[in-house]
């Protein structure tokens, strides 16, 4: 009886938020996290495990593993990237809208520069990967050039959105989400196109398959490296670490 009385008078006071916006934001964040774990988890599997595992197999076993494993893994990989980015961008646009309304400003510039800058960064990377100049695809050179491109893109986004009303969340996701957008374009524009040749979905010669493997590996490693600052920016936005406040 005493326990029941204690639970009655000292039960936790739970108040659910009113309106549809908080519930929509909660749903978007949950979808974003769940899909993101799937996407990044598979990325890490491909780069850290599969890239070393497959070459160690004999040719017949490797072919069997590739035909059974890779189509399923790549399906989840590429579609989880779409869900992750779409849910994240939708959530971020709600943040941009709220910040802009509070400042009586327009959020269109923040959104437009987001897509413009990070799409341009991807176009530069794709140009390097598709270039006939093989020297550009050597890991030290390619890695250095991509570091310059990504840092320049992040700096430019911050420089073009330094109006004073943008919150830390807006800016942190503007960088971290921009990296996610870049990685999504990498998945569909480079990695999946190369994998279709490797898996035989698209007819290709042995030489074309060898080039496709190299390009897919470079793009996957790029996404792997970029996932680290991307996750850092997302953590900053979620936990309120104000390292991007202007």
XYZ file of N, CA, C and O in Angstrom, residues 114-204:
364
model
N 23.684 25.872 -49.692
C 23.927 24.494 -49.263
C 23.996 23.560 -50.477
O 24.989 22.864 -50.695
N 22.943 23.573 -51.281
C 22.902 22.664 -52.428
C 23.907 23.072 -53.500
O 24.546 22.217 -54.120
N 24.071 24.365 -53.720
C 24.989 24.825 -54.755
C 26.440 24.502 -54.456
O 27.153 23.931 -55.298
N 26.889 24.817 -53.245
C 28.298 24.631 -52.887
C 28.667 23.159 -52.828
O 29.683 22.731 -53.397
N 27.842 22.353 -52.158
C 28.212 20.948 -51.978
C 28.027 20.120 -53.244
O 28.742 19.146 -53.458
N 27.095 20.537 -54.107
C 26.983 19.866 -55.406
C 28.185 20.199 -56.281
O 28.705 19.334 -57.002
N 28.643 21.445 -56.215
C 29.835 21.839 -56.965
C 31.060 21.066 -56.470
O 31.893 20.623 -57.277
N 31.172 20.889 -55.154
C 32.295 20.113 -54.603
C 32.284 18.688 -55.152
O 33.336 18.138 -55.513
N 31.091 18.088 -55.228
C 30.990 16.740 -55.798
C 31.368 16.734 -57.272
O 32.043 15.810 -57.750
N 30.937 17.755 -58.013
C 31.254 17.817 -59.443
C 32.770 17.876 -59.657
O 33.287 17.258 -60.601
N 33.461 18.593 -58.782
C 34.924 18.652 -58.886
C 35.524 17.281 -58.633
O 36.415 16.823 -59.350
N 35.025 16.597 -57.586
C 35.528 15.255 -57.294
C 35.274 14.295 -58.448
O 36.155 13.530 -58.845
N 34.081 14.357 -59.020
C 33.757 13.460 -60.124
C 34.640 13.759 -61.333
O 35.060 12.842 -62.049
N 34.943 15.048 -61.537
C 35.845 15.406 -62.620
C 37.225 14.815 -62.432
O 37.850 14.350 -63.399
N 37.702 14.794 -61.176
C 39.006 14.187 -60.889
C 38.973 12.683 -61.151
O 39.906 12.115 -61.735
N 37.902 12.031 -60.716
C 37.805 10.581 -60.867
C 37.633 10.156 -62.327
O 38.090 9.082 -62.716
N 36.964 10.966 -63.097
C 36.722 10.627 -64.500
C 37.806 11.163 -65.436
O 37.775 10.898 -66.643
N 38.748 11.910 -64.896
C 39.799 12.504 -65.727
C 40.698 11.417 -66.324
O 41.000 10.415 -65.660
N 41.145 11.624 -67.563
C 42.096 10.659 -68.149
C 43.492 10.749 -67.522
O 44.306 9.854 -67.731
N 43.737 11.806 -66.753
C 45.041 11.966 -66.090
C 45.106 11.037 -64.879
O 44.510 11.316 -63.829
N 45.796 9.925 -65.021
C 45.866 8.920 -63.958
C 46.558 9.440 -62.707
O 46.297 8.963 -61.599
N 47.443 10.420 -62.870
C 48.160 10.965 -61.706
C 47.197 11.574 -60.695
O 47.445 11.532 -59.484
N 46.079 12.122 -61.179
C 45.102 12.742 -60.280
C 44.408 11.714 -59.398
O 43.848 12.069 -58.358
N 44.444 10.444 -59.796
C 43.776 9.396 -59.022
C 44.716 8.649 -58.086
O 44.310 7.669 -57.456
N 45.963 9.105 -58.018
C 46.870 8.541 -57.017
C 46.440 9.035 -55.642
O 46.120 10.208 -55.468
N 46.438 8.129 -54.668
C 45.830 8.446 -53.376
C 46.356 9.718 -52.711
O 45.555 10.534 -52.243
N 47.678 9.949 -52.646
C 48.146 11.189 -51.993
C 47.673 12.450 -52.713
O 47.257 13.416 -52.062
N 47.709 12.417 -54.043
C 47.301 13.591 -54.813
C 45.795 13.791 -54.722
O 45.302 14.896 -54.444
N 45.045 12.712 -54.937
C 43.589 12.804 -54.882
C 43.127 13.225 -53.486
O 42.248 14.086 -53.347
N 43.714 12.625 -52.459
C 43.333 12.965 -51.092
C 43.613 14.418 -50.756
O 42.796 15.093 -50.122
N 44.762 14.923 -51.191
C 45.114 16.324 -50.929
C 44.154 17.265 -51.641
O 43.666 18.248 -51.046
N 43.879 16.977 -52.904
C 42.964 17.831 -53.666
C 41.564 17.832 -53.064
O 40.918 18.881 -52.949
N 41.092 16.663 -52.628
C 39.754 16.590 -52.047
C 39.689 17.283 -50.691
O 38.672 17.893 -50.341
N 40.781 17.230 -49.936
C 40.820 17.953 -48.659
C 40.682 19.452 -48.909
O 39.936 20.153 -48.197
N 41.383 19.949 -49.920
C 41.299 21.376 -50.264
C 39.878 21.740 -50.695
O 39.323 22.758 -50.264
N 39.275 20.896 -51.529
C 37.920 21.159 -52.028
C 36.914 21.194 -50.886
O 36.084 22.112 -50.789
N 36.970 20.216 -49.993
C 35.991 20.123 -48.907
C 36.173 21.263 -47.904
O 35.188 21.877 -47.459
N 37.401 21.562 -47.539
C 37.651 22.664 -46.608
C 37.196 23.985 -47.220
O 36.580 24.824 -46.542
N 37.480 24.185 -48.511
C 37.056 25.407 -49.192
C 35.532 25.502 -49.231
O 34.957 26.585 -49.034
N 34.857 24.365 -49.468
C 33.395 24.368 -49.513
C 32.805 24.729 -48.154
O 31.855 25.525 -48.058
N 33.370 24.157 -47.083
C 32.883 24.463 -45.734
C 33.113 25.932 -45.394
O 32.232 26.610 -44.845
N 34.304 26.435 -45.707
C 34.611 27.843 -45.437
C 33.678 28.756 -46.213
O 33.161 29.744 -45.685
N 33.441 28.437 -47.491
C 32.585 29.267 -48.325
C 31.154 29.279 -47.804
O 30.495 30.332 -47.795
N 30.676 28.118 -47.343
C 29.307 28.084 -46.820
C 29.184 28.980 -45.592
O 28.214 29.747 -45.464
N 30.156 28.904 -44.694
C 30.110 29.751 -43.511
C 30.251 31.222 -43.880
O 29.560 32.091 -43.327
N 31.144 31.521 -44.810
C 31.368 32.912 -45.206
C 30.123 33.529 -45.832
O 29.838 34.722 -45.632
N 29.366 32.732 -46.582
C 28.176 33.248 -47.256
C 26.943 33.266 -46.359
O 25.890 33.781 -46.756
N 27.054 32.690 -45.174
C 25.915 32.639 -44.254
C 26.273 33.227 -42.895
O 25.859 32.714 -41.852
N 27.058 34.290 -42.905
C 27.483 34.966 -41.674
C 26.673 36.245 -41.466
O 27.216 37.345 -41.404
N 25.340 36.088 -41.376
C 24.470 37.253 -41.212
C 24.146 37.538 -39.748
O 23.524 38.541 -39.452
N 24.531 36.629 -38.867
C 24.320 36.852 -37.444
C 23.097 36.168 -36.875
O 23.018 35.956 -35.659
N 22.118 35.825 -37.713
C 20.905 35.207 -37.184
C 20.932 33.685 -37.280
O 20.080 33.004 -36.704
N 21.896 33.143 -38.006
C 21.976 31.689 -38.169
C 22.452 31.037 -36.880
O 23.473 31.426 -36.311
N 21.707 30.047 -36.404
C 22.064 29.356 -35.166
C 23.192 28.368 -35.401
O 23.538 28.037 -36.538
N 23.761 27.884 -34.296
C 24.794 26.855 -34.392
C 24.259 25.610 -35.085
O 24.948 24.983 -35.879
N 23.001 25.255 -34.796
C 22.418 24.067 -35.436
C 22.339 24.240 -36.939
O 22.649 23.322 -37.705
N 21.899 25.414 -37.372
C 21.793 25.667 -38.807
C 23.150 25.526 -39.484
O 23.284 24.860 -40.516
N 24.180 26.152 -38.897
C 25.502 26.137 -39.516
C 26.161 24.762 -39.421
O 26.806 24.308 -40.372
N 26.011 24.102 -38.269
C 26.632 22.786 -38.100
C 26.050 21.775 -39.085
O 26.783 20.991 -39.700
N 24.720 21.816 -39.268
C 24.108 20.903 -40.232
C 24.392 21.379 -41.652
O 24.472 20.572 -42.585
N 24.571 22.686 -41.828
C 24.946 23.188 -43.137
C 26.273 22.624 -43.611
O 26.483 22.427 -44.816
N 27.173 22.335 -42.666
C 28.449 21.691 -43.011
C 28.301 20.167 -42.979
O 28.597 19.476 -43.952
N 27.831 19.618 -41.857
C 27.702 18.162 -41.740
C 26.701 17.590 -42.724
O 26.953 16.557 -43.366
N 25.562 18.250 -42.863
C 24.583 17.801 -43.840
C 25.079 17.978 -45.265
O 24.745 17.192 -46.150
N 25.890 19.031 -45.476
C 26.495 19.225 -46.797
C 27.426 18.081 -47.149
O 27.445 17.598 -48.290
N 28.191 17.628 -46.164
C 29.040 16.454 -46.385
C 28.181 15.227 -46.676
O 28.534 14.388 -47.515
N 27.048 15.127 -45.977
C 26.137 14.017 -46.243
C 25.569 14.077 -47.652
O 25.445 13.045 -48.324
N 25.210 15.281 -48.107
C 24.719 15.453 -49.475
C 25.796 15.055 -50.480
O 25.533 14.363 -51.455
N 27.033 15.495 -50.226
C 28.182 15.127 -51.064
C 28.338 13.609 -51.099
O 28.537 13.006 -52.166
N 28.237 12.960 -49.946
C 28.404 11.515 -49.867
C 27.273 10.784 -50.598
O 27.486 9.735 -51.215
N 26.050 11.317 -50.507
C 24.924 10.728 -51.235
C 25.181 10.772 -52.744
O 24.968 9.778 -53.452
N 25.637 11.925 -53.236
C 25.952 12.041 -54.662
C 27.066 11.080 -55.048
O 27.066 10.525 -56.157
N 28.008 10.876 -54.138
C 29.081 9.904 -54.378
C 28.528 8.494 -54.517
O 28.962 7.718 -55.370
N 27.586 8.150 -53.647
C 27.004 6.808 -53.679
C 26.337 6.539 -55.022
O 26.569 5.495 -55.651
N 25.494 7.472 -55.462
C 24.707 7.245 -56.674
C 25.453 7.643 -57.944
O 25.277 7.018 -58.989
N 26.273 8.697 -57.868
C 26.927 9.203 -59.063
C 28.228 8.510 -59.405
O 28.646 8.508 -60.572
N 28.881 7.895 -58.400
C 30.178 7.262 -58.640
C 30.168 5.789 -58.247
O 30.392 4.898 -59.074
N 29.904 5.503 -56.977
C 30.063 4.149 -56.454
C 29.101 3.170 -57.125
O 29.503 2.104 -57.594
N 27.808 3.518 -57.191
C 26.833 2.600 -57.772
C 27.064 2.432 -59.265
O 26.938 1.327 -59.805
N 27.435 3.483 -59.954
C 27.724 3.368 -61.387
C 28.907 2.430 -61.623
O 28.892 1.615 -62.559
N 29.914 2.530 -60.769
C 31.075 1.638 -60.903
C 30.703 0.209 -60.535
O 31.119 -0.750 -61.199
N 29.915 0.040 -59.478
C 29.540 -1.304 -59.037
C 28.684 -2.028 -60.074
O 28.746 -3.255 -60.189
N 27.891 -1.301 -60.832
C 27.087 -1.946 -61.873
C 27.987 -2.594 -62.928
O 27.644 -3.645 -63.475
N 29.131 -1.971 -63.208
C 30.090 -2.586 -64.137
C 30.771 -3.782 -63.484
O 30.946 -4.831 -64.110
N 31.143 -3.641 -62.208
C 31.841 -4.713 -61.506
C 30.951 -5.952 -61.374
O 31.410 -7.086 -61.538
N 29.669 -5.740 -61.097
C 28.737 -6.853 -60.899
C 28.187 -7.416 -62.208
O 27.468 -8.419 -62.195
N 28.500 -6.778 -63.318
C 28.017 -7.269 -64.595
C 26.623 -6.807 -64.951
O 26.031 -7.289 -65.923
N 26.057 -5.885 -64.179
C 24.734 -5.351 -64.506
C 24.808 -4.532 -65.788
O 23.893 -4.551 -66.613
N 25.924 -3.818 -65.930
C 26.223 -3.077 -67.154
C 27.399 -3.770 -67.833
O 28.417 -4.016 -67.178
N 27.288 -4.106 -69.115
C 28.404 -4.782 -69.796
C 29.680 -3.950 -69.741
O 29.654 -2.737 -69.957
N 30.795 -4.600 -69.416
C 32.079 -3.908 -69.334
C 33.203 -4.896 -69.583
O 33.107 -6.075 -69.229
